[in-house]
Amino acid sequence: MNRHGILQVLVWVLLFEIVTTPRPAHSSDDFEVQKITDDVFALVGPLGDRTPENLSNNATYGVIVTSEGVVLIDSGGTYKGAQRIHETIKNLTEEPVKLVINTNGQDHRWLGNDYFRQQGAKIIAHRKTVEDQEARLDDQLIRLANTVGDSGMAGTSATHADEIFDEKRNLVIGDKTLELHPVGQAHTPSDVIVWLPKEKVMFSGDIVYTERMLSVRPYSNSGSWINAFETMAAFEPEHIVPGHGHVTTLEKARQDTYSYLRFLRDSVYEFMDAGGDIADIGNIDQSAFSYLNNYKFLKGRNAQQVCQELEWE
Ligand SMILES: [Zn+2]
């Protein structure tokens, strides 16, 4: 082969590399953007705790671009956090954000409502979700001041839904159909899942955690969480946008959330049944799930919380 020939081969190899090498989806600050279909995206926030850098956006958000504007699943943890979500959306579409759905009452699901309301968006949430937001607002603001600080909190104020629903709610927005299904108490007193039947995409909210260990809190219920997961799974989603972690499959969601919840309840039950001392509950061997982020920090606390739940059951 002459020099010209070699050069030509090199150019082809280079072009092939450029075309075939997967590149990370564009990201803005701490979000990783995952494209699911042409119009459906996940904004994946960090898996760790709230910090001044992530502005309490340590969760995964959903974006649906319709022919009549953007539907956003969960609004971010602060005013500035909501602004950051909006900046990321502007990289994906020129459409305005028309509707925001709060999937539960946790700070990073709704404290950005005020920002999006100012942009002209309507907010929709389940009645019990709004009640949960109201009940926990003071705690959330104190916690946020301690984690993201005053500068991160600047501009944040509580704004609740413009539209409240009680039962399953179907929405047709432009060319997209969405189903909002309340699934009862799970990670929070009122969790909602959002289903796109045509695209078979499930925005599970905190019904599903992947890559990081889920957190059972005093306001959670690990028993009905299992039922909520089963309700979600019955839709047989092809893609799940979890509350925390990357877009995932039902199989992986089962492994990281459902199997862990069942394992945790069974092992705490056995421990108590064998007359174990609650002070030692942290010693239950949860190492089968040690691959999950935040494992060391959460495993003992989760066992303790489930123990308290089972005492009431
Ligand atoms: Zn969460």
Tab-separated table of C-alpha atoms and ligand atoms in Angstrom:
chain	number	residue	atom	x	y	z
A	1	MET	CA	0.000	0.000	0.000
A	2	ASN	CA	1.402	3.443	-0.863
A	3	ARG	CA	1.433	6.398	1.494
A	4	HIS	CA	-1.780	7.763	0.082
A	5	GLY	CA	-3.515	4.424	0.639
A	6	ILE	CA	-2.379	4.189	4.257
A	7	LEU	CA	-3.578	7.733	4.901
A	8	GLN	CA	-6.961	6.921	3.438
A	9	VAL	CA	-7.301	3.834	5.684
A	10	LEU	CA	-6.339	5.933	8.707
A	11	VAL	CA	-8.980	8.517	7.876
A	12	TRP	CA	-11.612	5.785	7.559
A	13	VAL	CA	-10.595	4.212	10.866
A	14	LEU	CA	-10.810	7.610	12.547
A	15	LEU	CA	-14.216	8.345	11.053
A	16	PHE	CA	-15.465	4.924	12.118
A	17	GLU	CA	-14.261	5.589	15.674
A	18	ILE	CA	-15.985	8.968	15.788
A	19	VAL	CA	-19.262	7.526	14.531
A	20	THR	CA	-19.331	4.388	16.681
A	21	THR	CA	-17.761	5.462	19.983
A	22	PRO	CA	-20.565	6.079	22.507
A	23	ARG	CA	-20.317	9.476	24.055
A	24	PRO	CA	-21.915	10.536	27.308
A	25	ALA	CA	-25.179	12.370	26.797
A	26	HIS	CA	-24.642	16.081	27.325
A	27	SER	CA	-24.837	17.091	30.923
A	28	SER	CA	-25.216	20.365	32.692
A	29	ASP	CA	-23.376	20.679	35.993
A	30	ASP	CA	-24.308	17.689	38.067
A	31	PHE	CA	-27.050	16.165	35.894
A	32	GLU	CA	-26.452	13.364	33.493
A	33	VAL	CA	-29.038	13.468	30.742
A	34	GLN	CA	-30.316	10.115	29.508
A	35	LYS	CA	-32.396	10.034	26.351
A	36	ILE	CA	-35.054	7.299	26.442
A	37	THR	CA	-37.056	8.151	23.311
A	38	ASP	CA	-36.890	11.210	21.035
A	39	ASP	CA	-39.088	13.114	23.496
A	40	VAL	CA	-38.507	11.463	26.852
A	41	PHE	CA	-35.475	12.080	29.048
A	42	ALA	CA	-34.154	11.418	32.507
A	43	LEU	CA	-32.027	13.964	34.385
A	44	VAL	CA	-29.927	11.887	36.720
A	45	GLY	CA	-28.687	13.747	39.789
A	46	PRO	CA	-25.983	12.597	42.202
A	47	LEU	CA	-26.545	9.491	44.349
A	48	GLY	CA	-25.177	10.970	47.581
A	49	ASP	CA	-26.602	13.420	50.078
A	50	ARG	CA	-27.700	17.024	49.616
A	51	THR	CA	-24.808	19.486	49.266
A	52	PRO	CA	-24.337	23.210	48.484
A	53	GLU	CA	-23.081	22.079	45.040
A	54	ASN	CA	-26.065	19.912	44.079
A	55	LEU	CA	-28.627	22.367	45.548
A	56	SER	CA	-30.597	19.384	46.917
A	57	ASN	CA	-31.155	17.953	43.429
A	58	ASN	CA	-29.814	14.568	44.585
A	59	ALA	CA	-32.517	12.627	42.754
A	60	THR	CA	-33.596	11.639	39.251
A	61	TYR	CA	-36.052	13.804	37.311
A	62	GLY	CA	-38.194	13.106	34.243
A	63	VAL	CA	-38.733	15.293	31.189
A	64	ILE	CA	-41.449	14.652	28.574
A	65	VAL	CA	-41.457	16.953	25.570
A	66	THR	CA	-44.941	17.183	24.087
A	67	SER	CA	-46.250	19.198	21.130
A	68	GLU	CA	-47.745	21.562	23.721
A	69	GLY	CA	-44.768	22.077	26.004
A	70	VAL	CA	-42.702	20.177	28.537
A	71	VAL	CA	-43.979	18.026	31.377
A	72	LEU	CA	-41.495	17.840	34.239
A	73	ILE	CA	-41.609	15.058	36.818
A	74	ASP	CA	-40.540	16.656	40.134
A	75	SER	CA	-39.277	20.195	40.433
A	76	GLY	CA	-35.985	20.050	42.369
A	77	GLY	CA	-34.988	20.712	45.963
A	78	THR	CA	-34.552	24.488	45.954
A	79	TYR	CA	-35.320	27.551	43.829
A	80	LYS	CA	-31.779	27.516	42.421
A	81	GLY	CA	-31.993	23.753	41.942
A	82	ALA	CA	-35.146	24.249	39.861
A	83	GLN	CA	-33.328	26.875	37.817
A	84	ARG	CA	-30.591	24.342	37.134
A	85	ILE	CA	-33.152	21.755	36.010
A	86	HIS	CA	-34.611	24.370	33.680
A	87	GLU	CA	-31.173	25.166	32.201
A	88	THR	CA	-30.735	21.470	31.451
A	89	ILE	CA	-34.185	21.274	29.817
A	90	LYS	CA	-33.339	24.287	27.630
A	91	ASN	CA	-30.478	22.243	26.156
A	92	LEU	CA	-33.011	19.611	25.080
A	93	THR	CA	-35.883	21.674	23.701
A	94	GLU	CA	-37.128	25.196	23.115
A	95	GLU	CA	-40.566	24.229	24.446
A	96	PRO	CA	-41.604	25.928	27.718
A	97	VAL	CA	-42.279	23.896	30.855
A	98	LYS	CA	-46.073	23.684	31.003
A	99	LEU	CA	-46.737	21.137	33.727
A	100	VAL	CA	-44.911	19.919	36.825
A	101	ILE	CA	-45.930	16.719	38.622
A	102	ASN	CA	-44.815	16.126	42.232
A	103	THR	CA	-44.466	12.361	42.787
A	104	ASN	CA	-44.175	12.736	46.559
A	105	GLY	CA	-43.658	15.245	49.371
A	106	GLN	CA	-39.910	15.024	49.725
A	107	ASP	CA	-38.040	18.322	49.379
A	108	HIS	CA	-36.278	17.451	46.113
A	109	ARG	CA	-39.627	16.544	44.529
A	110	TRP	CA	-41.420	19.839	45.157
A	111	LEU	CA	-39.441	22.782	46.591
A	112	GLY	CA	-38.661	23.925	43.044
A	113	ASN	CA	-42.413	24.368	42.340
A	114	ASP	CA	-42.267	28.093	43.021
A	115	TYR	CA	-39.629	28.665	40.323
A	116	PHE	CA	-41.587	26.758	37.675
A	117	ARG	CA	-44.852	28.477	38.637
A	118	GLN	CA	-43.063	31.764	37.917
A	119	GLN	CA	-42.196	30.405	34.456
A	120	GLY	CA	-45.901	29.823	33.836
A	121	ALA	CA	-46.081	26.116	34.632
A	122	LYS	CA	-49.037	24.472	36.336
A	123	ILE	CA	-48.300	22.166	39.259
A	124	ILE	CA	-50.245	18.968	39.886
A	125	ALA	CA	-50.045	16.624	42.876
A	126	HIS	CA	-52.058	14.062	44.806
A	127	ARG	CA	-54.043	15.374	47.778
A	128	LYS	CA	-52.105	13.288	50.301
A	129	THR	CA	-48.819	14.336	48.728
A	130	VAL	CA	-49.724	17.964	49.348
A	131	GLU	CA	-50.694	17.123	52.940
A	132	ASP	CA	-47.298	15.472	53.382
A	133	GLN	CA	-45.530	18.532	51.932
A	134	GLU	CA	-47.381	20.777	54.385
A	135	ALA	CA	-46.701	18.514	57.344
A	136	ARG	CA	-42.962	18.214	56.694
A	137	LEU	CA	-42.189	21.681	55.336
A	138	ASP	CA	-40.584	23.082	58.514
A	139	ASP	CA	-38.379	19.991	58.937
A	140	GLN	CA	-37.370	20.145	55.300
A	141	LEU	CA	-36.389	23.820	55.468
A	142	ILE	CA	-34.295	23.264	58.605
A	143	ARG	CA	-32.585	20.265	57.052
A	144	LEU	CA	-31.902	22.142	53.812
A	145	ALA	CA	-30.403	25.114	55.643
A	146	ASN	CA	-27.990	22.631	57.244
A	147	THR	CA	-27.102	20.799	54.049
A	148	VAL	CA	-27.201	23.246	51.127
A	149	GLY	CA	-26.704	26.398	53.248
A	150	ASP	CA	-28.237	29.865	53.033
A	151	SER	CA	-26.843	30.645	49.598
A	152	GLY	CA	-28.152	27.369	48.154
A	153	MET	CA	-31.535	28.054	49.750
A	154	ALA	CA	-31.841	31.616	48.424
A	155	GLY	CA	-35.229	32.283	46.843
A	156	THR	CA	-36.755	28.992	47.986
A	157	SER	CA	-40.346	29.145	49.149
A	158	ALA	CA	-43.152	26.628	49.403
A	159	THR	CA	-45.672	26.535	46.580
A	160	HIS	CA	-48.230	23.759	46.452
A	161	ALA	CA	-50.113	22.271	43.532
A	162	ASP	CA	-52.607	24.272	41.459
A	163	GLU	CA	-54.455	21.075	40.699
A	164	ILE	CA	-55.032	18.302	43.226
A	165	PHE	CA	-56.218	14.793	42.347
A	166	ASP	CA	-57.503	11.931	44.502
A	167	GLU	CA	-57.839	8.961	42.167
A	168	LYS	CA	-55.955	7.771	39.121
A	169	ARG	CA	-55.655	10.717	36.720
A	170	ASN	CA	-55.233	10.549	32.932
A	171	LEU	CA	-53.701	13.522	31.153
A	172	VAL	CA	-53.518	14.182	27.435
A	173	ILE	CA	-51.037	16.933	26.660
A	174	GLY	CA	-50.434	17.602	22.978
A	175	ASP	CA	-49.308	14.324	21.426
A	176	LYS	CA	-48.619	12.544	24.736
A	177	THR	CA	-50.792	10.551	27.117
A	178	LEU	CA	-49.801	10.247	30.770
A	179	GLU	CA	-51.341	8.250	33.583
A	180	LEU	CA	-50.840	9.321	37.194
A	181	HIS	CA	-51.356	6.442	39.611
A	182	PRO	CA	-51.353	6.973	43.365
A	183	VAL	CA	-49.752	3.866	44.918
A	184	GLY	CA	-50.191	4.729	48.605
A	185	GLN	CA	-47.556	4.880	51.302
A	186	ALA	CA	-44.111	3.627	50.338
A	187	HIS	CA	-40.995	5.769	50.734
A	188	THR	CA	-43.310	8.606	51.796
A	189	PRO	CA	-46.932	8.818	53.017
A	190	SER	CA	-48.160	9.329	49.427
A	191	ASP	CA	-46.180	8.193	46.405
A	192	VAL	CA	-47.353	8.540	42.802
A	193	ILE	CA	-46.076	6.813	39.665
A	194	VAL	CA	-46.345	8.310	36.177
A	195	TRP	CA	-46.886	5.919	33.275
A	196	LEU	CA	-46.507	6.607	29.567
A	197	PRO	CA	-48.539	3.736	28.083
A	198	LYS	CA	-47.484	4.274	24.471
A	199	GLU	CA	-43.765	4.565	25.201
A	200	LYS	CA	-43.906	1.998	28.040
A	201	VAL	CA	-41.866	4.331	30.219
A	202	MET	CA	-42.490	4.344	33.971
A	203	PHE	CA	-41.480	7.290	36.135
A	204	SER	CA	-41.507	5.371	39.387
A	205	GLY	CA	-40.481	8.159	41.759
A	206	ASP	CA	-39.146	6.752	45.014
A	207	ILE	CA	-40.869	3.386	44.508
A	208	VAL	CA	-37.597	2.448	42.809
A	209	TYR	CA	-34.035	3.175	43.900
A	210	THR	CA	-31.159	1.718	41.921
A	211	GLU	CA	-27.405	1.860	42.494
A	212	ARG	CA	-27.945	3.387	45.912
A	213	MET	CA	-29.550	1.835	48.969
A	214	LEU	CA	-33.129	2.918	49.550
A	215	SER	CA	-33.959	4.640	52.795
A	216	VAL	CA	-36.743	3.554	55.135
A	217	ARG	CA	-37.742	6.602	57.156
A	218	PRO	CA	-40.215	7.185	60.000
A	219	TYR	CA	-42.720	8.433	57.398
A	220	SER	CA	-42.157	5.387	55.122
A	221	ASN	CA	-43.853	2.016	55.211
A	222	SER	CA	-41.716	-0.871	54.002
A	223	GLY	CA	-44.695	-3.256	53.877
A	224	SER	CA	-46.930	-1.172	51.629
A	225	TRP	CA	-43.802	-0.140	49.662
A	226	ILE	CA	-43.579	-3.771	48.537
A	227	ASN	CA	-47.212	-3.609	47.357
A	228	ALA	CA	-46.551	-0.304	45.589
A	229	PHE	CA	-43.614	-1.899	43.782
A	230	GLU	CA	-45.829	-4.783	42.650
A	231	THR	CA	-48.433	-2.309	41.348
A	232	MET	CA	-45.691	-0.523	39.418
A	233	ALA	CA	-44.205	-3.760	38.065
A	234	ALA	CA	-47.607	-4.955	36.788
A	235	PHE	CA	-47.371	-2.327	34.025
A	236	GLU	CA	-44.353	-4.236	32.666
A	237	PRO	CA	-42.410	-1.076	31.841
A	238	GLU	CA	-39.647	-1.258	29.247
A	239	HIS	CA	-37.805	1.639	30.854
A	240	ILE	CA	-37.990	2.778	34.440
A	241	VAL	CA	-36.916	6.263	35.441
A	242	PRO	CA	-36.262	5.650	39.142
A	243	GLY	CA	-36.399	8.151	41.980
A	244	HIS	CA	-32.673	7.718	42.417
A	245	GLY	CA	-30.196	6.287	39.916
A	246	HIS	CA	-29.987	5.851	36.153
A	247	VAL	CA	-32.758	4.703	33.836
A	248	THR	CA	-33.177	1.031	34.486
A	249	THR	CA	-35.004	-2.217	33.768
A	250	LEU	CA	-37.648	-3.959	35.815
A	251	GLU	CA	-35.156	-6.719	36.561
A	252	LYS	CA	-32.575	-4.345	38.021
A	253	ALA	CA	-35.274	-2.420	39.900
A	254	ARG	CA	-36.404	-5.724	41.433
A	255	GLN	CA	-32.897	-6.530	42.520
A	256	ASP	CA	-31.986	-3.153	44.050
A	257	THR	CA	-35.358	-2.218	45.591
A	258	TYR	CA	-37.883	-5.045	45.808
A	259	SER	CA	-35.475	-7.826	46.810
A	260	TYR	CA	-33.851	-5.565	49.364
A	261	LEU	CA	-37.189	-4.596	50.951
A	262	ARG	CA	-38.245	-8.250	51.211
A	263	PHE	CA	-34.864	-9.318	52.526
A	264	LEU	CA	-34.833	-6.519	55.095
A	265	ARG	CA	-38.316	-7.281	56.421
A	266	ASP	CA	-37.687	-11.040	56.537
A	267	SER	CA	-34.369	-10.727	58.319
A	268	VAL	CA	-35.620	-8.169	60.838
A	269	TYR	CA	-38.630	-10.410	61.522
A	270	GLU	CA	-36.407	-13.451	62.068
A	271	PHE	CA	-34.088	-11.451	64.307
A	272	MET	CA	-36.965	-10.271	66.503
A	273	ASP	CA	-38.601	-13.701	66.488
A	274	ALA	CA	-35.362	-15.197	67.799
A	275	GLY	CA	-35.499	-12.736	70.714
A	276	GLY	CA	-32.747	-10.461	69.405
A	277	ASP	CA	-32.015	-7.224	71.256
A	278	ILE	CA	-32.981	-4.142	69.249
A	279	ALA	CA	-29.654	-2.576	70.208
A	280	ASP	CA	-27.978	-5.239	68.036
A	281	ILE	CA	-30.271	-4.894	65.046
A	282	GLY	CA	-27.514	-3.147	63.111
A	283	ASN	CA	-25.573	-6.429	63.155
A	284	ILE	CA	-27.982	-8.171	60.792
A	285	ASP	CA	-25.918	-9.298	57.830
A	286	GLN	CA	-26.995	-7.156	54.871
A	287	SER	CA	-23.789	-7.697	52.904
A	288	ALA	CA	-25.690	-9.146	49.918
A	289	PHE	CA	-26.562	-5.499	49.227
A	290	SER	CA	-23.187	-3.967	50.059
A	291	TYR	CA	-22.744	-3.072	46.365
A	292	LEU	CA	-25.312	-0.281	46.794
A	293	ASN	CA	-24.138	3.271	47.457
A	294	ASN	CA	-24.705	4.581	51.011
A	295	TYR	CA	-24.819	0.965	52.276
A	296	LYS	CA	-22.743	1.579	55.404
A	297	PHE	CA	-24.639	4.700	56.340
A	298	LEU	CA	-28.157	3.328	55.796
A	299	LYS	CA	-28.190	-0.391	56.572
A	300	GLY	CA	-28.430	-0.098	60.359
A	301	ARG	CA	-30.897	2.753	60.244
A	302	ASN	CA	-33.133	0.845	57.813
A	303	ALA	CA	-33.145	-2.254	60.016
A	304	GLN	CA	-34.028	-0.181	63.056
A	305	GLN	CA	-36.877	1.548	61.234
A	306	VAL	CA	-38.323	-1.726	59.940
A	307	CYS	CA	-38.078	-3.164	63.446
A	308	GLN	CA	-40.229	-0.313	64.746
A	309	GLU	CA	-42.703	-0.857	61.930
A	310	LEU	CA	-42.993	-4.583	62.623
A	311	GLU	CA	-43.640	-3.925	66.297
A	312	TRP	CA	-46.806	-2.098	65.252
A	313	GLU	CA	-47.940	-4.656	62.700
B	1	ZN	ZN	-35.852	10.759	47.294
